[in-house]
GROMACS .gro file of C-alpha atoms in nm:
model
  496
    1UNK     CA    1   1.649   3.678  -8.903
    2UNK     CA    2   1.713   3.888  -9.200
    3UNK     CA    3   1.803   3.662  -9.473
    4UNK     CA    4   2.122   3.867  -9.587
    5UNK     CA    5   2.232   3.810  -9.176
    6UNK     CA    6   2.237   3.449  -9.199
    7UNK     CA    7   2.427   3.418  -9.550
    8UNK     CA    8   2.709   3.635  -9.397
    9UNK     CA    9   2.719   3.465  -9.074
   10UNK     CA   10   2.756   3.117  -9.288
   11UNK     CA   11   3.001   3.264  -9.515
   12UNK     CA   12   3.186   3.423  -9.193
   13UNK     CA   13   3.215   3.047  -9.119
   14UNK     CA   14   3.333   2.855  -9.356
   15UNK     CA   15   3.576   3.154  -9.366
   16UNK     CA   16   3.628   3.047  -9.052
   17UNK     CA   17   3.700   2.644  -9.083
   18UNK     CA   18   3.906   2.633  -9.363
   19UNK     CA   19   4.111   2.916  -9.220
   20UNK     CA   20   4.141   2.778  -8.875
   21UNK     CA   21   4.256   2.376  -9.020
   22UNK     CA   22   4.519   2.597  -9.262
   23UNK     CA   23   4.683   2.757  -8.949
   24UNK     CA   24   4.673   2.460  -8.760
   25UNK     CA   25   4.892   2.334  -9.050
   26UNK     CA   26   5.054   2.713  -9.110
   27UNK     CA   27   5.164   2.781  -8.792
   28UNK     CA   28   5.431   2.501  -8.640
   29UNK     CA   29   5.548   2.463  -9.034
   30UNK     CA   30   5.626   2.828  -8.951
   31UNK     CA   31   5.843   2.735  -8.685
   32UNK     CA   32   6.008   2.405  -8.811
   33UNK     CA   33   6.103   2.632  -9.107
   34UNK     CA   34   6.260   2.916  -8.904
   35UNK     CA   35   6.384   2.715  -8.621
   36UNK     CA   36   6.475   2.343  -8.739
   37UNK     CA   37   6.590   2.474  -9.141
   38UNK     CA   38   6.944   2.630  -9.129
   39UNK     CA   39   6.841   2.768  -9.459
   40UNK     CA   40   6.455   2.706  -9.551
   41UNK     CA   41   6.306   2.717  -9.895
   42UNK     CA   42   6.009   3.005  -9.742
   43UNK     CA   43   5.857   2.932 -10.105
   44UNK     CA   44   5.803   2.543 -10.044
   45UNK     CA   45   5.631   2.634  -9.678
   46UNK     CA   46   5.295   2.717  -9.865
   47UNK     CA   47   5.305   2.438 -10.088
   48UNK     CA   48   5.386   2.193  -9.783
   49UNK     CA   49   5.058   2.346  -9.550
   50UNK     CA   50   4.844   2.336  -9.836
   51UNK     CA   51   4.963   1.958  -9.921
   52UNK     CA   52   4.872   1.844  -9.503
   53UNK     CA   53   4.578   2.023  -9.532
   54UNK     CA   54   4.410   1.864  -9.872
   55UNK     CA   55   4.566   1.532  -9.710
   56UNK     CA   56   4.356   1.590  -9.414
   57UNK     CA   57   4.068   1.661  -9.657
   58UNK     CA   58   4.067   1.318  -9.856
   59UNK     CA   59   4.260   1.437 -10.155
   60UNK     CA   60   4.576   1.208 -10.204
   61UNK     CA   61   4.907   1.416 -10.247
   62UNK     CA   62   5.194   1.267 -10.471
   63UNK     CA   63   5.512   1.330 -10.376
   64UNK     CA   64   5.818   1.324 -10.585
   65UNK     CA   65   6.213   1.259 -10.441
   66UNK     CA   66   6.430   1.533 -10.540
   67UNK     CA   67   6.737   1.345 -10.655
   68UNK     CA   68   6.983   1.531 -10.422
   69UNK     CA   69   6.819   1.334 -10.137
   70UNK     CA   70   6.776   1.021 -10.272
   71UNK     CA   71   7.155   1.002 -10.346
   72UNK     CA   72   7.217   1.098  -9.976
   73UNK     CA   73   7.017   0.919  -9.816
   74UNK     CA   74   7.095   0.573 -10.127
   75UNK     CA   75   6.639   0.527 -10.136
   76UNK     CA   76   6.596   0.280 -10.494
   77UNK     CA   77   6.511   0.612 -10.747
   78UNK     CA   78   6.189   0.358 -10.831
   79UNK     CA   79   6.077   0.575 -10.505
   80UNK     CA   80   6.165   0.858 -10.620
   81UNK     CA   81   5.795   0.926 -10.673
   82UNK     CA   82   5.485   0.787 -10.425
   83UNK     CA   83   5.140   0.890 -10.360
   84UNK     CA   84   5.035   0.965 -10.020
   85UNK     CA   85   4.668   0.951  -9.930
   86UNK     CA   86   4.606   0.835  -9.557
   87UNK     CA   87   4.375   1.110  -9.440
   88UNK     CA   88   4.424   1.284  -9.119
   89UNK     CA   89   4.144   1.281  -9.046
   90UNK     CA   90   4.178   1.534  -8.725
   91UNK     CA   91   4.143   1.834  -9.029
   92UNK     CA   92   3.826   1.665  -9.188
   93UNK     CA   93   3.591   1.659  -8.840
   94UNK     CA   94   3.753   1.971  -8.769
   95UNK     CA   95   3.542   2.111  -9.106
   96UNK     CA   96   3.236   1.885  -9.100
   97UNK     CA   97   3.185   1.975  -8.723
   98UNK     CA   98   3.183   2.404  -8.840
   99UNK     CA   99   3.000   2.300  -9.143
  100UNK     CA  100   2.717   2.091  -8.899
  101UNK     CA  101   2.668   2.375  -8.630
  102UNK     CA  102   2.677   2.650  -8.949
  103UNK     CA  103   2.399   2.469  -9.146
  104UNK     CA  104   2.211   2.434  -8.799
  105UNK     CA  105   2.271   2.738  -8.674
  106UNK     CA  106   2.121   2.834  -9.063
  107UNK     CA  107   1.818   2.646  -9.012
  108UNK     CA  108   1.696   2.761  -8.709
  109UNK     CA  109   1.733   3.122  -8.789
  110UNK     CA  110   1.453   3.011  -9.071
  111UNK     CA  111   1.668   3.051  -9.338
  112UNK     CA  112   1.844   2.766  -9.385
  113UNK     CA  113   1.875   2.636  -9.838
  114UNK     CA  114   2.056   3.047  -9.722
  115UNK     CA  115   2.281   2.962  -9.472
  116UNK     CA  116   2.359   2.662  -9.622
  117UNK     CA  117   2.450   2.756 -10.014
  118UNK     CA  118   2.609   3.053  -9.881
  119UNK     CA  119   2.884   2.907  -9.635
  120UNK     CA  120   2.929   2.590  -9.868
  121UNK     CA  121   2.969   2.785 -10.233
  122UNK     CA  122   3.197   3.084 -10.003
  123UNK     CA  123   3.415   2.712  -9.869
  124UNK     CA  124   3.367   2.588 -10.203
  125UNK     CA  125   3.576   2.960 -10.280
  126UNK     CA  126   3.832   2.902 -10.089
  127UNK     CA  127   3.930   2.473 -10.134
  128UNK     CA  128   3.949   2.629 -10.477
  129UNK     CA  129   4.171   2.968 -10.363
  130UNK     CA  130   4.386   2.669 -10.215
  131UNK     CA  131   4.432   2.470 -10.480
  132UNK     CA  132   4.557   2.651 -10.725
  133UNK     CA  133   4.788   2.808 -10.546
  134UNK     CA  134   4.965   2.574 -10.354
  135UNK     CA  135   5.101   2.278 -10.685
  136UNK     CA  136   5.433   2.268 -10.662
  137UNK     CA  137   5.788   2.054 -10.764
  138UNK     CA  138   5.766   1.847 -10.521
  139UNK     CA  139   5.399   1.785 -10.390
  140UNK     CA  140   5.128   1.808 -10.641
  141UNK     CA  141   4.709   1.691 -10.634
  142UNK     CA  142   4.490   1.656 -10.921
  143UNK     CA  143   4.278   2.093 -10.847
  144UNK     CA  144   3.930   1.897 -10.902
  145UNK     CA  145   3.973   1.667 -10.663
  146UNK     CA  146   4.112   1.931 -10.429
  147UNK     CA  147   3.777   2.153 -10.485
  148UNK     CA  148   3.629   1.839 -10.551
  149UNK     CA  149   3.631   1.623 -10.159
  150UNK     CA  150   3.698   1.979  -9.894
  151UNK     CA  151   3.374   2.121 -10.090
  152UNK     CA  152   3.179   1.844  -9.994
  153UNK     CA  153   3.303   1.813  -9.659
  154UNK     CA  154   3.190   2.140  -9.601
  155UNK     CA  155   2.802   2.072  -9.835
  156UNK     CA  156   2.664   1.774  -9.610
  157UNK     CA  157   2.712   1.785  -9.300
  158UNK     CA  158   2.611   2.145  -9.337
  159UNK     CA  159   2.286   1.992  -9.554
  160UNK     CA  160   2.215   1.806  -9.215
  161UNK     CA  161   2.260   2.023  -8.963
  162UNK     CA  162   2.004   2.271  -9.187
  163UNK     CA  163   1.814   2.037  -9.234
  164UNK     CA  164   1.794   1.949  -8.827
  165UNK     CA  165   1.773   2.300  -8.750
  166UNK     CA  166   1.495   2.398  -8.916
  167UNK     CA  167   1.274   2.005  -8.787
  168UNK     CA  168   1.385   2.230  -8.448
  169UNK     CA  169   1.144   2.477  -8.507
  170UNK     CA  170   0.993   2.449  -8.841
  171UNK     CA  171   1.002   2.571  -9.165
  172UNK     CA  172   0.674   2.597  -9.331
  173UNK     CA  173   0.851   2.431  -9.658
  174UNK     CA  174   0.971   2.055  -9.711
  175UNK     CA  175   1.073   1.994  -9.366
  176UNK     CA  176   0.706   2.082  -9.252
  177UNK     CA  177   0.532   1.874  -9.471
  178UNK     CA  178   0.751   1.556  -9.404
  179UNK     CA  179   0.717   1.563  -9.066
  180UNK     CA  180   0.298   1.575  -9.119
  181UNK     CA  181   0.278   1.299  -9.331
  182UNK     CA  182   0.482   1.088  -9.085
  183UNK     CA  183   0.252   1.248  -8.825
  184UNK     CA  184  -0.025   1.114  -9.017
  185UNK     CA  185   0.109   0.719  -9.003
  186UNK     CA  186  -0.022   0.463  -8.815
  187UNK     CA  187  -0.023   0.541  -8.479
  188UNK     CA  188   0.238   0.221  -8.429
  189UNK     CA  189   0.490   0.314  -8.713
  190UNK     CA  190   0.412   0.725  -8.708
  191UNK     CA  191   0.770   0.737  -8.392
  192UNK     CA  192   0.991   0.477  -8.607
  193UNK     CA  193   1.227   0.727  -8.861
  194UNK     CA  194   1.290   0.898  -8.526
  195UNK     CA  195   1.406   0.586  -8.409
  196UNK     CA  196   1.626   0.485  -8.659
  197UNK     CA  197   1.766   0.824  -8.639
  198UNK     CA  198   1.865   0.834  -8.310
  199UNK     CA  199   2.004   0.489  -8.260
  200UNK     CA  200   2.215   0.559  -8.560
  201UNK     CA  201   2.338   0.857  -8.371
  202UNK     CA  202   2.390   0.614  -8.076
  203UNK     CA  203   2.552   0.319  -8.193
  204UNK     CA  204   2.761   0.551  -8.440
  205UNK     CA  205   2.912   0.744  -8.126
  206UNK     CA  206   2.905   0.385  -7.914
  207UNK     CA  207   3.091   0.298  -8.165
  208UNK     CA  208   3.371   0.586  -8.128
  209UNK     CA  209   3.416   0.511  -7.766
  210UNK     CA  210   3.451   0.182  -7.795
  211UNK     CA  211   3.745   0.284  -8.062
  212UNK     CA  212   3.971   0.539  -7.741
  213UNK     CA  213   3.881   0.290  -7.524
  214UNK     CA  214   4.074   0.026  -7.747
  215UNK     CA  215   4.346   0.273  -7.881
  216UNK     CA  216   4.401   0.460  -7.476
  217UNK     CA  217   4.381   0.068  -7.382
  218UNK     CA  218   4.698  -0.039  -7.630
  219UNK     CA  219   4.910   0.253  -7.545
  220UNK     CA  220   4.935   0.170  -7.206
  221UNK     CA  221   4.989  -0.265  -7.285
  222UNK     CA  222   5.209  -0.129  -7.520
  223UNK     CA  223   5.393   0.234  -7.346
  224UNK     CA  224   5.689   0.059  -7.370
  225UNK     CA  225   5.745  -0.057  -7.753
  226UNK     CA  226   5.573   0.333  -7.819
  227UNK     CA  227   5.862   0.494  -7.560
  228UNK     CA  228   6.117   0.272  -7.691
  229UNK     CA  229   6.039   0.427  -8.108
  230UNK     CA  230   6.038   0.730  -7.929
  231UNK     CA  231   6.371   0.698  -7.852
  232UNK     CA  232   6.508   0.532  -8.110
  233UNK     CA  233   6.403   0.816  -8.348
  234UNK     CA  234   6.669   1.062  -8.220
  235UNK     CA  235   6.453   1.373  -8.249
  236UNK     CA  236   6.590   1.685  -8.087
  237UNK     CA  237   6.259   1.882  -7.880
  238UNK     CA  238   6.140   2.068  -8.247
  239UNK     CA  239   6.148   1.681  -8.450
  240UNK     CA  240   5.982   1.559  -8.144
  241UNK     CA  241   5.689   1.872  -8.053
  242UNK     CA  242   5.653   1.791  -8.467
  243UNK     CA  243   5.652   1.350  -8.404
  244UNK     CA  244   5.351   1.373  -8.153
  245UNK     CA  245   5.140   1.707  -8.391
  246UNK     CA  246   5.139   1.485  -8.652
  247UNK     CA  247   5.010   1.168  -8.476
  248UNK     CA  248   4.820   1.345  -8.269
  249UNK     CA  249   4.638   1.496  -8.649
  250UNK     CA  250   4.615   1.109  -8.690
  251UNK     CA  251   4.447   0.998  -8.391
  252UNK     CA  252   4.049   0.974  -8.566
  253UNK     CA  253   4.251   0.782  -8.869
  254UNK     CA  254   4.366   0.493  -8.540
  255UNK     CA  255   4.034   0.564  -8.338
  256UNK     CA  256   3.839   0.491  -8.716
  257UNK     CA  257   4.100   0.114  -8.700
  258UNK     CA  258   4.122   0.027  -8.327
  259UNK     CA  259   3.665   0.025  -8.443
  260UNK     CA  260   3.782  -0.231  -8.716
  261UNK     CA  261   4.004  -0.436  -8.444
  262UNK     CA  262   3.722  -0.443  -8.186
  263UNK     CA  263   3.449  -0.575  -8.465
  264UNK     CA  264   3.758  -0.882  -8.614
  265UNK     CA  265   3.803  -0.777  -8.937
  266UNK     CA  266   4.131  -0.530  -8.797
  267UNK     CA  267   4.308  -0.316  -9.037
  268UNK     CA  268   4.604  -0.422  -9.248
  269UNK     CA  269   4.964  -0.195  -9.202
  270UNK     CA  270   5.083  -0.273  -9.570
  271UNK     CA  271   5.000  -0.542  -9.834
  272UNK     CA  272   4.997  -0.866  -9.729
  273UNK     CA  273   4.961  -0.820  -9.377
  274UNK     CA  274   4.654  -0.778  -9.130
  275UNK     CA  275   4.642  -0.730  -8.776
  276UNK     CA  276   4.251  -0.843  -8.679
  277UNK     CA  277   4.222  -1.005  -8.291
  278UNK     CA  278   4.247  -1.402  -8.475
  279UNK     CA  279   4.611  -1.327  -8.582
  280UNK     CA  280   4.827  -1.040  -8.667
  281UNK     CA  281   5.017  -1.025  -8.914
  282UNK     CA  282   5.320  -0.765  -9.011
  283UNK     CA  283   5.628  -0.696  -9.142
  284UNK     CA  284   5.856  -0.449  -9.059
  285UNK     CA  285   5.703  -0.066  -9.023
  286UNK     CA  286   5.752   0.240  -8.997
  287UNK     CA  287   5.931   0.371  -8.717
  288UNK     CA  288   5.641   0.601  -8.554
  289UNK     CA  289   5.573   0.577  -8.217
  290UNK     CA  290   5.234   0.553  -8.201
  291UNK     CA  291   5.233   0.228  -8.422
  292UNK     CA  292   5.408  -0.002  -8.191
  293UNK     CA  293   5.086   0.014  -7.970
  294UNK     CA  294   4.974  -0.282  -8.290
  295UNK     CA  295   4.983  -0.617  -8.051
  296UNK     CA  296   5.249  -0.838  -8.219
  297UNK     CA  297   5.079  -1.181  -8.133
  298UNK     CA  298   4.723  -1.202  -8.031
  299UNK     CA  299   4.536  -1.437  -7.763
  300UNK     CA  300   4.212  -1.591  -7.761
  301UNK     CA  301   4.078  -1.318  -7.551
  302UNK     CA  302   4.071  -1.056  -7.745
  303UNK     CA  303   3.796  -1.243  -7.937
  304UNK     CA  304   3.595  -1.145  -7.652
  305UNK     CA  305   3.592  -0.777  -7.747
  306UNK     CA  306   3.324  -0.829  -8.018
  307UNK     CA  307   3.093  -0.816  -7.738
  308UNK     CA  308   3.139  -0.480  -7.737
  309UNK     CA  309   2.961  -0.362  -8.077
  310UNK     CA  310   2.686  -0.649  -7.951
  311UNK     CA  311   2.706  -0.438  -7.639
  312UNK     CA  312   2.688  -0.093  -7.853
  313UNK     CA  313   2.388  -0.276  -7.971
  314UNK     CA  314   2.213  -0.352  -7.659
  315UNK     CA  315   2.249  -0.046  -7.503
  316UNK     CA  316   2.121   0.160  -7.827
  317UNK     CA  317   1.803  -0.115  -7.868
  318UNK     CA  318   1.750  -0.036  -7.404
  319UNK     CA  319   1.726   0.376  -7.506
  320UNK     CA  320   1.491   0.360  -7.808
  321UNK     CA  321   1.247   0.102  -7.689
  322UNK     CA  322   1.205   0.305  -7.324
  323UNK     CA  323   1.123   0.590  -7.576
  324UNK     CA  324   0.855   0.325  -7.765
  325UNK     CA  325   0.537   0.461  -7.647
  326UNK     CA  326   0.355   0.149  -7.352
  327UNK     CA  327   0.027   0.020  -7.408
  328UNK     CA  328  -0.191  -0.259  -7.304
  329UNK     CA  329  -0.286  -0.455  -7.637
  330UNK     CA  330   0.063  -0.646  -7.745
  331UNK     CA  331   0.362  -0.455  -7.916
  332UNK     CA  332   0.348  -0.547  -8.279
  333UNK     CA  333   0.657  -0.659  -8.433
  334UNK     CA  334   0.693  -0.577  -8.747
  335UNK     CA  335   0.772  -0.130  -8.622
  336UNK     CA  336   0.981  -0.291  -8.400
  337UNK     CA  337   1.165  -0.509  -8.651
  338UNK     CA  338   1.197  -0.262  -8.924
  339UNK     CA  339   1.389  -0.050  -8.648
  340UNK     CA  340   1.637  -0.300  -8.539
  341UNK     CA  341   1.690  -0.408  -8.914
  342UNK     CA  342   1.757  -0.021  -9.039
  343UNK     CA  343   1.959   0.069  -8.739
  344UNK     CA  344   2.231  -0.207  -8.859
  345UNK     CA  345   2.223  -0.138  -9.147
  346UNK     CA  346   2.228   0.239  -9.181
  347UNK     CA  347   2.527   0.164  -8.876
  348UNK     CA  348   2.707  -0.059  -9.140
  349UNK     CA  349   2.702   0.171  -9.411
  350UNK     CA  350   2.890   0.341  -9.141
  351UNK     CA  351   3.067   0.188  -9.116
  352UNK     CA  352   3.239   0.099  -9.493
  353UNK     CA  353   3.256   0.497  -9.508
  354UNK     CA  354   3.467   0.548  -9.182
  355UNK     CA  355   3.663   0.223  -9.353
  356UNK     CA  356   3.721   0.439  -9.703
  357UNK     CA  357   3.811   0.742  -9.517
  358UNK     CA  358   4.053   0.596  -9.276
  359UNK     CA  359   4.200   0.383  -9.534
  360UNK     CA  360   4.513   0.496  -9.834
  361UNK     CA  361   4.887   0.506  -9.816
  362UNK     CA  362   5.132   0.628  -9.613
  363UNK     CA  363   5.424   0.548  -9.782
  364UNK     CA  364   5.608   0.356 -10.195
  365UNK     CA  365   5.594  -0.018 -10.217
  366UNK     CA  366   5.405  -0.210  -9.996
  367UNK     CA  367   5.288   0.106  -9.754
  368UNK     CA  368   5.010   0.176 -10.046
  369UNK     CA  369   4.788  -0.105  -9.859
  370UNK     CA  370   4.709   0.039  -9.468
  371UNK     CA  371   4.350   0.077  -9.315
  372UNK     CA  372   4.049  -0.198  -9.290
  373UNK     CA  373   3.878  -0.292  -9.562
  374UNK     CA  374   3.508  -0.144  -9.634
  375UNK     CA  375   3.301  -0.444  -9.705
  376UNK     CA  376   3.384  -0.722  -9.404
  377UNK     CA  377   3.382  -0.419  -9.145
  378UNK     CA  378   3.053  -0.297  -9.293
  379UNK     CA  379   2.899  -0.670  -9.230
  380UNK     CA  380   3.084  -0.743  -8.914
  381UNK     CA  381   2.862  -0.464  -8.726
  382UNK     CA  382   2.584  -0.443  -8.923
  383UNK     CA  383   2.530  -0.845  -8.765
  384UNK     CA  384   2.683  -0.723  -8.427
  385UNK     CA  385   2.503  -0.481  -8.420
  386UNK     CA  386   2.167  -0.632  -8.451
  387UNK     CA  387   2.221  -0.892  -8.243
  388UNK     CA  388   2.227  -0.603  -7.983
  389UNK     CA  389   1.964  -0.468  -8.077
  390UNK     CA  390   1.732  -0.747  -8.171
  391UNK     CA  391   1.792  -0.845  -7.737
  392UNK     CA  392   1.655  -0.545  -7.692
  393UNK     CA  393   1.368  -0.473  -7.925
  394UNK     CA  394   1.200  -0.802  -8.047
  395UNK     CA  395   1.230  -0.978  -7.679
  396UNK     CA  396   0.868  -0.938  -7.487
  397UNK     CA  397   0.899  -0.574  -7.272
  398UNK     CA  398   0.874  -0.662  -6.883
  399UNK     CA  399   0.764  -0.403  -6.608
  400UNK     CA  400   0.516  -0.296  -6.827
  401UNK     CA  401   0.253  -0.112  -6.638
  402UNK     CA  402  -0.088   0.012  -6.850
  403UNK     CA  403  -0.221   0.315  -6.666
  404UNK     CA  404  -0.332   0.370  -6.344
  405UNK     CA  405  -0.661   0.503  -6.443
  406UNK     CA  406  -0.695   0.204  -6.639
  407UNK     CA  407  -0.600  -0.048  -6.304
  408UNK     CA  408  -0.821   0.163  -6.046
  409UNK     CA  409  -1.145   0.117  -6.256
  410UNK     CA  410  -1.263  -0.123  -6.131
  411UNK     CA  411  -1.245  -0.136  -5.866
  412UNK     CA  412  -1.359   0.238  -5.779
  413UNK     CA  413  -1.707   0.166  -5.609
  414UNK     CA  414  -1.561  -0.119  -5.374
  415UNK     CA  415  -1.593   0.043  -5.029
  416UNK     CA  416  -1.170   0.096  -4.885
  417UNK     CA  417  -1.034  -0.115  -4.668
  418UNK     CA  418  -1.026   0.047  -4.368
  419UNK     CA  419  -1.322   0.255  -4.253
  420UNK     CA  420  -1.598   0.400  -3.964
  421UNK     CA  421  -1.975   0.346  -3.951
  422UNK     CA  422  -2.179   0.588  -4.065
  423UNK     CA  423  -2.345   0.828  -3.784
  424UNK     CA  424  -2.716   0.790  -3.791
  425UNK     CA  425  -2.895   1.052  -3.865
  426UNK     CA  426  -3.217   1.197  -3.760
  427UNK     CA  427  -3.355   1.383  -3.982
  428UNK     CA  428  -3.510   1.709  -3.799
  429UNK     CA  429  -3.926   1.845  -3.787
  430UNK     CA  430  -3.913   2.219  -3.881
  431UNK     CA  431  -4.248   2.192  -3.839
  432UNK     CA  432  -4.239   2.073  -3.399
  433UNK     CA  433  -3.910   2.285  -3.349
  434UNK     CA  434  -3.962   2.631  -3.516
  435UNK     CA  435  -3.626   2.818  -3.348
  436UNK     CA  436  -3.438   2.574  -3.448
  437UNK     CA  437  -3.255   2.215  -3.305
  438UNK     CA  438  -3.230   2.082  -2.996
  439UNK     CA  439  -2.866   2.216  -2.842
  440UNK     CA  440  -2.652   1.950  -2.756
  441UNK     CA  441  -2.556   1.886  -2.352
  442UNK     CA  442  -2.268   1.815  -2.142
  443UNK     CA  443  -2.424   1.522  -1.957
  444UNK     CA  444  -2.801   1.442  -1.935
  445UNK     CA  445  -3.022   1.591  -1.694
  446UNK     CA  446  -2.778   1.963  -1.596
  447UNK     CA  447  -2.980   2.206  -1.795
  448UNK     CA  448  -2.913   2.400  -2.132
  449UNK     CA  449  -2.535   2.542  -2.083
  450UNK     CA  450  -2.613   2.961  -2.080
  451UNK     CA  451  -2.413   3.002  -2.283
  452UNK     CA  452  -2.607   2.873  -2.595
  453UNK     CA  453  -2.887   3.027  -2.604
  454UNK     CA  454  -2.889   3.425  -2.623
  455UNK     CA  455  -3.032   3.581  -2.277
  456UNK     CA  456  -3.328   3.611  -2.263
  457UNK     CA  457  -3.368   3.246  -2.337
  458UNK     CA  458  -3.133   3.200  -2.054
  459UNK     CA  459  -3.423   2.855  -1.887
  460UNK     CA  460  -3.802   2.821  -1.919
  461UNK     CA  461  -3.805   2.819  -1.537
  462UNK     CA  462  -3.631   3.135  -1.463
  463UNK     CA  463  -3.671   3.460  -1.621
  464UNK     CA  464  -3.485   3.762  -1.539
  465UNK     CA  465  -3.724   4.043  -1.555
  466UNK     CA  466  -3.513   4.278  -1.525
  467UNK     CA  467  -3.222   4.133  -1.804
  468UNK     CA  468  -3.525   3.977  -2.070
  469UNK     CA  469  -3.748   4.293  -2.047
  470UNK     CA  470  -4.103   4.293  -2.121
  471UNK     CA  471  -4.298   3.931  -2.136
  472UNK     CA  472  -4.497   3.949  -2.433
  473UNK     CA  473  -4.707   3.676  -2.575
  474UNK     CA  474  -4.411   3.569  -2.846
  475UNK     CA  475  -4.202   3.515  -2.518
  476UNK     CA  476  -4.477   3.265  -2.343
  477UNK     CA  477  -4.483   3.099  -2.669
  478UNK     CA  478  -4.119   2.990  -2.800
  479UNK     CA  479  -4.055   2.911  -2.377
  480UNK     CA  480  -4.335   2.659  -2.392
  481UNK     CA  481  -4.160   2.540  -2.718
  482UNK     CA  482  -3.836   2.553  -2.533
  483UNK     CA  483  -3.888   2.404  -2.298
  484UNK     CA  484  -4.096   2.076  -2.438
  485UNK     CA  485  -3.778   2.050  -2.671
  486UNK     CA  486  -3.567   1.994  -2.272
  487UNK     CA  487  -3.834   1.769  -2.208
  488UNK     CA  488  -3.835   1.514  -2.474
  489UNK     CA  489  -3.404   1.544  -2.536
  490UNK     CA  490  -3.478   1.374  -2.226
  491UNK     CA  491  -3.714   1.154  -2.252
  492UNK     CA  492  -3.419   1.012  -2.555
  493UNK     CA  493  -3.126   0.955  -2.305
  494UNK     CA  494  -3.085   0.595  -2.222
  495UNK     CA  495  -3.107   0.514  -1.881
  496UNK     CA  496  -2.800   0.470  -1.653
   0.00000   0.00000   0.00000
């Protein structure tokens, strides 16, 4: 594909990624402005939408409450200005997935660098436009962060996607050079880089799946508390819709909290609070319905949740072990050990990044500290996944069989167990029987079958002058030879 066309398509992907994320915020806020507010201030619609979009891309947003609102609600004036930094990660996930897909397409089209740079620059330009036009008196953010963080959330996944796409089809450049160097490694070490990356992808997906299961189980187990918080909000239809959409965009954040809870370190819902399988200590919580799923007490049975990350590691180890080459020789331990340690370390690093992305402030005062801690979560996930990986990767391989050629090679010259004795064969004397072998007969003494010989040689004693034609010396010689062969075959038959 032409590089100019690749650049244009990547730029279009960047525009759709930015416009799609902003539209998801702008559309419901517009409906709220029209039907929920009596006298809406249309000048605040765009800053509010941009603030939500920035917050979804990890940009902290500073909120300043007006004096009239403080007087009406009785809020302490010291809380008039606070920072929101707990990101609704649905926006970041949407941008990252869109960027990765754009990078993969550019890499498969043979213009990975062109597509990556084009899409990243266009998205950075759009992020700059949003940042420079959205600051207001009530909501504001640091301009450089509002440009840098969204741009990085597109640039990094797009780069990874471009490398993956170029790896699939080749690029006649650095990607192929890396592939050649890997292929020139010793046979035991050549699969290691691919296995490590595959293992990291498997553990990441497995832990996200575990988090989803834990979230659903918590909502089902504490559905009464969740419904009670909905009823206590006394929200009308529009308010309930806004609350539901707000919780939906925070669903990826809740999944990461559930992963931290399953791994053991847990997460915080305010200063000096902790929600872990071993103990739960929380104070007054905001009246957000989904927080009703947070357990207010613990049980020793919840400690068994730690086995889920171990199971993810064991499943990953089984998949990786099945992709390792089998051999009748003893398997080297060092490559398997390196794979296990590298996958566990990278999984812990991903856990630390997830903790950083899912932590932040949801309000003033004690609510400024929520989410998991990066260090404990990375350590716990790394150890638990390593235990599962070691069970399958470092243990001896059971059921491994060499190739069939090696199994049956020593027995190729042996006779089969069931066979028939070979038939005795008598060599044919061509000098004695110049006309060919003696014909087979159905029974001794019955003569030669009439359909075996030509009509001119019906029988040695019977001649039909009208059918056989004129007799010659050659015919007499042939008949003599047939008569001698017939007599010899009758002598060889056993007497009954």
